[in-house]
Tab-separated table of C-alpha atoms in Angstrom:
chain	number	residue	atom	x	y	z
A	1	MET	CA	-10.112	33.331	13.050
A	2	ALA	CA	-11.734	33.667	9.634
A	3	VAL	CA	-9.528	31.119	7.879
A	4	LEU	CA	-7.540	28.242	9.389
A	5	LYS	CA	-4.052	28.132	7.885
A	6	TYR	CA	-2.793	24.622	7.243
A	7	GLY	CA	0.568	22.979	6.811
A	8	LEU	CA	0.560	19.427	5.437
A	9	ILE	CA	3.283	16.910	6.281
A	10	GLY	CA	3.819	13.922	3.993
A	11	MET	CA	2.969	14.300	0.305
A	12	GLY	CA	2.057	10.742	-0.637
A	13	ARG	CA	-1.005	9.820	-2.669
A	14	TRP	CA	-3.529	10.372	0.144
A	15	ALA	CA	-2.307	13.921	0.766
A	16	ARG	CA	-2.144	14.840	-2.921
A	17	GLU	CA	-5.350	13.146	-4.036
A	18	VAL	CA	-7.565	13.541	-0.961
A	19	HIS	CA	-6.575	16.118	1.665
A	20	ILE	CA	-5.305	18.860	-0.641
A	21	PRO	CA	-8.277	18.686	-3.080
A	22	VAL	CA	-10.697	18.695	-0.124
A	23	LEU	CA	-9.049	21.669	1.602
A	24	ASN	CA	-8.981	23.552	-1.708
A	25	GLN	CA	-12.798	23.512	-1.634
A	26	ILE	CA	-13.288	24.763	1.933
A	27	GLU	CA	-13.612	28.526	2.325
A	28	GLY	CA	-12.463	28.366	5.934
A	29	ALA	CA	-9.176	26.648	5.057
A	30	GLU	CA	-5.972	27.832	3.410
A	31	ILE	CA	-2.923	25.698	2.673
A	32	VAL	CA	0.138	27.828	3.392
A	33	ALA	CA	2.877	25.186	3.649
A	34	LEU	CA	3.727	21.678	2.445
A	35	SER	CA	6.468	19.302	3.556
A	36	SER	CA	7.918	16.102	2.134
A	37	ARG	CA	11.317	14.451	2.009
A	38	SER	CA	10.527	13.618	-1.623
A	39	GLU	CA	11.233	16.575	-3.870
A	40	GLU	CA	9.156	14.951	-6.610
A	41	ASN	CA	6.102	14.466	-4.369
A	42	LEU	CA	6.481	17.980	-3.008
A	43	LYS	CA	6.427	19.400	-6.527
A	44	LYS	CA	3.363	17.333	-7.464
A	45	ALA	CA	1.533	18.472	-4.332
A	46	ALA	CA	2.353	22.134	-4.957
A	47	GLU	CA	0.769	21.835	-8.396
A	48	VAL	CA	-2.476	20.591	-6.820
A	49	ALA	CA	-2.700	23.074	-3.936
A	50	LYS	CA	-4.314	26.462	-4.381
A	51	GLY	CA	-2.113	29.519	-4.101
A	52	GLU	CA	1.618	29.309	-3.552
A	53	PRO	CA	2.319	27.363	-0.358
A	54	ARG	CA	5.831	27.404	1.042
A	55	LEU	CA	7.680	24.132	0.450
A	56	TYR	CA	9.848	22.364	3.023
A	57	GLN	CA	11.745	19.100	2.741
A	58	ASP	CA	12.173	19.021	6.530
A	59	TYR	CA	8.855	18.987	8.405
A	60	ARG	CA	10.521	20.611	11.412
A	61	GLN	CA	10.958	23.764	9.352
A	62	LEU	CA	7.232	23.718	8.595
A	63	LEU	CA	6.510	23.445	12.327
A	64	GLN	CA	8.600	26.581	12.870
A	65	ASP	CA	6.564	28.511	10.280
A	66	PRO	CA	4.617	31.099	12.338
A	67	GLU	CA	1.789	31.310	9.795
A	68	VAL	CA	0.912	27.609	10.125
A	69	GLU	CA	-1.864	27.177	12.691
A	70	ALA	CA	-2.754	23.530	12.083
A	71	VAL	CA	-1.000	20.549	10.542
A	72	VAL	CA	-2.255	17.484	8.705
A	73	ILE	CA	-0.001	14.452	9.213
A	74	CYS	CA	-0.078	12.046	6.253
A	75	THR	CA	3.195	10.209	6.799
A	76	PRO	CA	3.687	6.444	7.396
A	77	ASN	CA	2.008	5.188	10.566
A	78	HIS	CA	5.149	4.601	12.612
A	79	THR	CA	6.087	8.302	12.334
A	80	HIS	CA	2.732	9.730	13.459
A	81	ALA	CA	3.360	9.913	17.197
A	82	LYS	CA	6.741	11.642	16.903
A	83	ILE	CA	5.527	14.262	14.439
A	84	ALA	CA	2.271	14.852	16.339
A	85	LYS	CA	4.201	15.417	19.565
A	86	GLU	CA	6.548	17.920	17.926
A	87	ALA	CA	3.605	19.706	16.297
A	88	LEU	CA	1.743	20.052	19.600
A	89	GLU	CA	4.912	21.274	21.297
A	90	ALA	CA	5.191	23.877	18.523
A	91	GLY	CA	1.672	25.084	19.345
A	92	LYS	CA	-0.059	23.669	16.263
A	93	HIS	CA	-3.481	22.041	16.159
A	94	VAL	CA	-3.139	18.515	14.772
A	95	PHE	CA	-5.175	16.467	12.334
A	96	CYS	CA	-3.445	13.084	12.105
A	97	GLU	CA	-4.309	10.213	9.833
A	98	LYS	CA	-5.104	7.086	11.798
A	99	PRO	CA	-3.571	5.598	13.827
A	100	LEU	CA	-2.383	8.434	16.015
A	101	ALA	CA	0.317	6.115	17.368
A	102	LEU	CA	1.276	2.448	17.446
A	103	THR	CA	1.310	2.140	21.255
A	104	LEU	CA	-1.276	2.955	23.917
A	105	GLU	CA	1.377	4.758	25.957
A	106	GLU	CA	1.994	7.218	23.122
A	107	HIS	CA	-1.742	7.880	22.868
A	108	VAL	CA	-1.841	8.786	26.559
A	109	GLU	CA	1.144	11.117	26.206
A	110	LEU	CA	-0.266	12.905	23.155
A	111	SER	CA	-3.709	13.270	24.713
A	112	ARG	CA	-2.231	14.885	27.822
A	113	LEU	CA	-0.022	17.185	25.771
A	114	ALA	CA	-2.928	18.413	23.621
A	115	GLU	CA	-5.038	19.035	26.718
A	116	GLU	CA	-2.239	20.896	28.500
A	117	ARG	CA	-1.628	23.120	25.470
A	118	GLY	CA	-5.322	23.685	24.734
A	119	LEU	CA	-4.940	22.311	21.200
A	120	VAL	CA	-7.222	20.202	19.019
A	121	LEU	CA	-5.956	16.694	18.298
A	122	GLN	CA	-8.171	14.918	15.763
A	123	VAL	CA	-7.673	11.516	14.147
A	124	GLY	CA	-8.741	10.664	10.590
A	125	PHE	CA	-11.627	8.271	11.116
A	126	GLU	CA	-13.530	9.829	8.233
A	127	LEU	CA	-16.309	7.241	7.978
A	128	ARG	CA	-18.019	8.464	11.150
A	129	HIS	CA	-18.316	11.877	9.439
A	130	ALA	CA	-19.982	10.482	6.288
A	131	PRO	CA	-23.657	11.546	5.976
A	132	LYS	CA	-24.934	7.970	5.648
A	133	PHE	CA	-23.271	6.927	8.887
A	134	ARG	CA	-24.433	10.103	10.634
A	135	ARG	CA	-27.926	9.036	9.586
A	136	LEU	CA	-27.373	5.479	10.818
A	137	HIS	CA	-26.056	6.820	14.133
A	138	ARG	CA	-29.260	8.852	14.600
A	139	MET	CA	-31.393	5.829	13.699
A	140	VAL	CA	-29.645	3.722	16.337
A	141	LYS	CA	-29.679	6.443	18.997
A	142	GLU	CA	-33.338	7.379	18.438
A	143	GLY	CA	-34.534	3.765	18.398
A	144	GLU	CA	-35.698	3.720	14.776
A	145	LEU	CA	-34.286	0.197	14.402
A	146	GLY	CA	-35.449	-0.854	17.854
A	147	SER	CA	-32.917	-2.534	20.102
A	148	VAL	CA	-29.819	-3.058	17.951
A	149	GLY	CA	-28.143	-6.331	18.807
A	150	LEU	CA	-25.705	-6.749	15.932
A	151	PHE	CA	-23.364	-4.663	13.813
A	152	TRP	CA	-21.568	-6.341	10.927
A	153	CYS	CA	-19.029	-5.559	8.243
A	154	HIS	CA	-17.579	-7.558	5.375
A	155	ILE	CA	-14.582	-6.527	3.320
A	156	LEU	CA	-13.524	-8.174	0.063
A	157	ARG	CA	-10.460	-6.730	-1.657
A	158	GLY	CA	-6.957	-7.421	-2.891
A	159	PRO	CA	-3.689	-7.197	-0.947
A	160	LEU	CA	-2.116	-3.956	0.226
A	161	LEU	CA	0.248	-2.240	-2.166
A	162	PRO	CA	3.985	-2.780	-1.611
A	163	GLY	CA	5.770	-0.216	0.529
A	164	TRP	CA	5.455	0.841	4.149
A	165	ARG	CA	1.850	-0.397	4.430
A	166	ALA	CA	3.092	-3.922	3.747
A	167	ASP	CA	5.725	-3.634	6.492
A	168	LYS	CA	4.105	-4.505	9.815
A	169	SER	CA	6.769	-2.656	11.806
A	170	GLN	CA	5.802	0.557	10.009
A	171	SER	CA	2.050	0.148	9.489
A	172	GLY	CA	1.134	-1.743	12.659
A	173	GLY	CA	-0.343	-4.564	10.594
A	174	ILE	CA	-3.450	-4.950	8.502
A	175	ILE	CA	-5.881	-4.647	11.425
A	176	VAL	CA	-4.431	-1.258	12.401
A	177	GLU	CA	-3.897	-0.001	8.852
A	178	VAL	CA	-7.258	-1.021	7.355
A	179	LEU	CA	-9.703	-2.600	9.782
A	180	SER	CA	-9.425	0.063	12.497
A	181	HIS	CA	-11.807	2.232	10.428
A	182	TYR	CA	-14.567	-0.343	10.853
A	183	LEU	CA	-13.726	-1.129	14.470
A	184	ASP	CA	-14.138	2.592	15.151
A	185	LEU	CA	-17.549	2.536	13.446
A	186	PHE	CA	-18.575	-0.384	15.666
A	187	ASN	CA	-17.493	1.561	18.758
A	188	TRP	CA	-19.189	4.808	17.747
A	189	LEU	CA	-22.477	3.270	16.628
A	190	SER	CA	-22.778	0.883	19.574
A	191	GLY	CA	-22.201	3.730	22.015
A	192	GLY	CA	-20.400	1.350	24.334
A	193	ARG	CA	-17.004	-0.011	25.187
A	194	PRO	CA	-15.769	-3.293	23.667
A	195	ALA	CA	-15.376	-5.777	26.508
A	196	ARG	CA	-13.850	-8.797	24.794
A	197	LEU	CA	-13.233	-10.193	21.338
A	198	PHE	CA	-12.209	-13.263	19.403
A	199	CYS	CA	-10.165	-13.181	16.206
A	200	ARG	CA	-9.328	-15.944	13.772
A	201	ALA	CA	-6.787	-14.981	11.114
A	202	ASP	CA	-4.283	-16.575	8.781
A	203	ILE	CA	-2.395	-16.029	5.544
A	204	LEU	CA	-3.911	-17.625	2.469
A	205	GLY	CA	-1.806	-15.870	-0.176
A	206	GLN	CA	1.779	-14.624	-0.304
A	207	HIS	CA	1.257	-11.594	1.916
A	208	PHE	CA	3.057	-9.915	4.798
A	209	ASP	CA	0.211	-10.239	7.288
A	210	HIS	CA	-3.182	-11.848	7.838
A	211	ASP	CA	-5.223	-11.800	4.641
A	212	ARG	CA	-8.220	-13.820	5.876
A	213	LEU	CA	-9.767	-12.612	9.128
A	214	SER	CA	-12.892	-12.804	11.224
A	215	ILE	CA	-13.360	-10.735	14.379
A	216	PHE	CA	-16.190	-11.173	16.880
A	217	VAL	CA	-16.711	-8.386	19.459
A	218	GLU	CA	-18.871	-8.257	22.586
A	219	TYR	CA	-19.782	-4.826	23.985
A	220	GLU	CA	-20.417	-4.024	27.630
A	221	SER	CA	-23.687	-2.349	26.611
A	222	GLY	CA	-25.008	-5.551	25.011
A	223	PRO	CA	-24.553	-5.414	21.217
A	224	ARG	CA	-22.203	-7.692	19.343
A	225	ALA	CA	-20.227	-6.989	16.192
A	226	VAL	CA	-18.821	-9.259	13.505
A	227	LEU	CA	-16.209	-8.343	10.902
A	228	ILE	CA	-15.137	-10.641	8.067
A	229	ALA	CA	-12.331	-9.603	5.724
A	230	SER	CA	-10.327	-11.040	2.862
A	231	PHE	CA	-7.311	-9.427	1.213
A	232	PHE	CA	-6.278	-12.174	-1.184
A	233	CYS	CA	-8.530	-11.613	-4.225
A	234	PRO	CA	-7.749	-8.513	-6.335
A	235	ALA	CA	-10.686	-9.293	-8.660
A	236	VAL	CA	-13.232	-7.811	-6.251
A	237	LYS	CA	-13.515	-4.742	-4.027
A	238	GLU	CA	-16.583	-4.582	-1.857
A	239	VAL	CA	-17.066	-3.168	1.617
A	240	LYS	CA	-20.472	-3.338	3.275
A	241	PHE	CA	-21.624	-2.427	6.756
A	242	GLY	CA	-24.849	-3.149	8.573
A	243	ALA	CA	-26.881	-2.945	11.756
A	244	VAL	CA	-29.700	-5.252	12.865
A	245	GLY	CA	-32.333	-4.318	15.438
A	246	ASP	CA	-35.624	-5.884	16.479
A	247	LYS	CA	-37.578	-3.264	14.480
A	248	GLY	CA	-35.393	-2.868	11.425
A	249	ALA	CA	-32.087	-3.464	9.703
A	250	VAL	CA	-29.669	-1.426	7.606
A	251	GLU	CA	-27.165	-2.353	4.916
A	252	ALA	CA	-24.768	0.344	3.713
A	253	SER	CA	-22.105	0.281	1.043
A	254	ILE	CA	-18.917	1.927	2.295
A	255	ILE	CA	-17.719	2.837	-1.189
A	256	GLU	CA	-21.069	3.778	-2.736
A	257	ARG	CA	-23.167	6.585	-1.277
A	258	ARG	CA	-26.279	4.580	-0.500
A	259	MET	CA	-27.989	2.762	2.340
A	260	ALA	CA	-30.873	0.269	2.322
A	261	VAL	CA	-33.301	0.081	5.251
A	262	ALA	CA	-35.806	-2.699	5.979
A	263	TYR	CA	-38.476	-2.294	8.685
A	264	GLU	CA	-40.446	-4.922	10.598
A	265	ASP	CA	-43.717	-3.825	8.941
A	266	GLY	CA	-42.345	-4.706	5.499
A	267	ARG	CA	-41.367	-1.207	4.375
A	268	ARG	CA	-38.167	-0.825	2.365
A	269	GLU	CA	-36.166	2.342	1.719
A	270	GLU	CA	-33.167	3.053	-0.483
A	271	LEU	CA	-31.419	6.194	0.757
A	272	HIS	CA	-28.815	8.092	-1.259
A	273	PHE	CA	-26.212	10.528	0.053
A	274	PRO	CA	-24.594	12.554	-2.747
A	275	PRO	CA	-21.891	15.068	-1.815
A	276	PRO	CA	-22.999	18.681	-1.281
A	277	GLU	CA	-23.695	20.614	-4.456
A	278	GLY	CA	-20.480	21.817	-6.039
A	279	VAL	CA	-18.282	19.623	-3.812
A	280	GLU	CA	-16.073	16.821	-5.059
A	281	GLU	CA	-15.173	14.423	-2.261
A	282	PRO	CA	-12.248	12.154	-3.180
A	283	GLY	CA	-11.302	9.143	-1.093
A	284	TYR	CA	-13.857	7.534	1.180
A	285	PRO	CA	-17.096	9.317	2.133
A	286	GLY	CA	-16.549	11.649	5.057
A	287	THR	CA	-13.210	13.150	3.996
A	288	TYR	CA	-14.771	16.557	3.306
A	289	PHE	CA	-16.908	16.617	6.442
A	290	GLN	CA	-14.103	15.582	8.803
A	291	HIS	CA	-12.193	18.741	7.870
A	292	LEU	CA	-15.280	20.887	8.443
A	293	SER	CA	-15.507	19.286	11.879
A	294	PHE	CA	-11.812	19.894	12.587
A	295	ILE	CA	-12.070	23.565	11.623
A	296	ARG	CA	-15.153	23.995	13.814
A	297	CYS	CA	-13.371	22.397	16.777
A	298	VAL	CA	-10.401	24.746	16.376
A	299	LYS	CA	-12.544	27.865	16.008
A	300	GLU	CA	-14.979	27.047	18.812
A	301	GLY	CA	-12.627	25.254	21.183
A	302	GLU	CA	-14.552	21.979	20.995
A	303	ALA	CA	-13.196	18.486	21.548
A	304	PRO	CA	-13.145	16.381	18.361
A	305	GLU	CA	-15.440	13.385	18.004
A	306	ALA	CA	-12.516	11.240	16.902
A	307	GLY	CA	-9.517	12.038	19.043
A	308	ALA	CA	-6.810	10.253	20.987
A	309	ARG	CA	-9.228	8.063	22.960
A	310	GLU	CA	-11.033	6.818	19.851
A	311	SER	CA	-7.733	5.997	18.156
A	312	ALA	CA	-6.447	4.299	21.315
A	313	LEU	CA	-9.599	2.202	21.640
A	314	ALA	CA	-9.320	0.970	18.041
A	315	LEU	CA	-5.643	0.160	18.669
A	316	ALA	CA	-6.521	-1.678	21.892
A	317	MET	CA	-8.928	-3.825	19.867
A	318	ALA	CA	-6.263	-4.509	17.232
A	319	LEU	CA	-3.779	-5.556	19.917
A	320	ALA	CA	-6.419	-7.760	21.545
A	321	ALA	CA	-7.159	-9.345	18.159
A	322	GLU	CA	-3.483	-10.224	17.721
A	323	ARG	CA	-3.446	-11.827	21.183
A	324	SER	CA	-6.591	-13.760	20.328
A	325	VAL	CA	-5.011	-15.125	17.147
A	326	GLU	CA	-2.009	-16.292	19.174
A	327	SER	CA	-4.020	-17.811	22.037
A	328	GLY	CA	-6.908	-19.177	20.003
A	329	GLY	CA	-9.449	-17.849	22.491
A	330	MET	CA	-11.567	-14.890	23.545
A	331	VAL	CA	-9.524	-12.069	25.119
A	332	GLU	CA	-10.353	-8.948	27.107
A	333	VAL	CA	-9.949	-5.571	25.389
A	334	PRO	CA	-7.637	-3.478	27.599
A	335	GLU	CA	-8.654	-0.058	28.859
A	336	PRO	CA	-6.715	2.361	26.619
A	337	GLY	CA	-5.971	4.762	29.476
A	338	VAL	CA	-6.965	7.901	27.568
């Protein structure tokens, strides 16, 4: 397979402004089909995509297209599981924006189906593919920071835009829609399973869901993680992530491509991670590299780093956080079953 032939489902902003421009730049990818119920969005997407992809207003027609080998699902969250299941049943490899599904049971079903069919099922946790977080992962794994006891993240931004994201029945809520990216980073970098967590959350502004949150996580392997988020002030947008060990500490900007490192001997480093020469990477860092990883998995028959289990684990944490808010106490994170 010299080139992986893609069909994209859902032509909202993220598909048009992130996935299509990224795939246009990858030699091993070709967009051959696009699908959207919106004729206007479909037309806009076709203008961005290279070549002349076939256009479908019914995604089921795209799934019947014999030239499509892999699909990218960019539809609202509550539709992901249904479309992913139909795509796998049609014999297509699947790249699905997170979350893969809104229930743990659906994650189990989709994982089994992908395994039975011998298909790649990857979930869009792009941050773990970003070069700065690959570097941080190596630093943690190789002991450069010593014994890491704490991971942290703070998020300052305005409320979600109106639409399906602001409808909890469709998005799964703000923890699933936004914070699952950072919960996944905690899980990946810690190398362990979250055992229990505590969440305090409320609504400060006129929003559909929690807009002031703090989440405290304990891992079976020892580290702890703390996430603090606000979604009520549109005047600021800042997302930072860090790790603290007994030999060093790291602070990384999610949005900017830099990372600061401080060592116990007083040394300081400012590391920068520009995109590869000639590559424009829209969206958050990692969007380009996650597609390279997906293509490699399809061609070489590898399991993706971020698959059904990783999505299920982030969802299990989100569900546990909701239970913690209701109970006011620490709760166990359920085994996702994948």
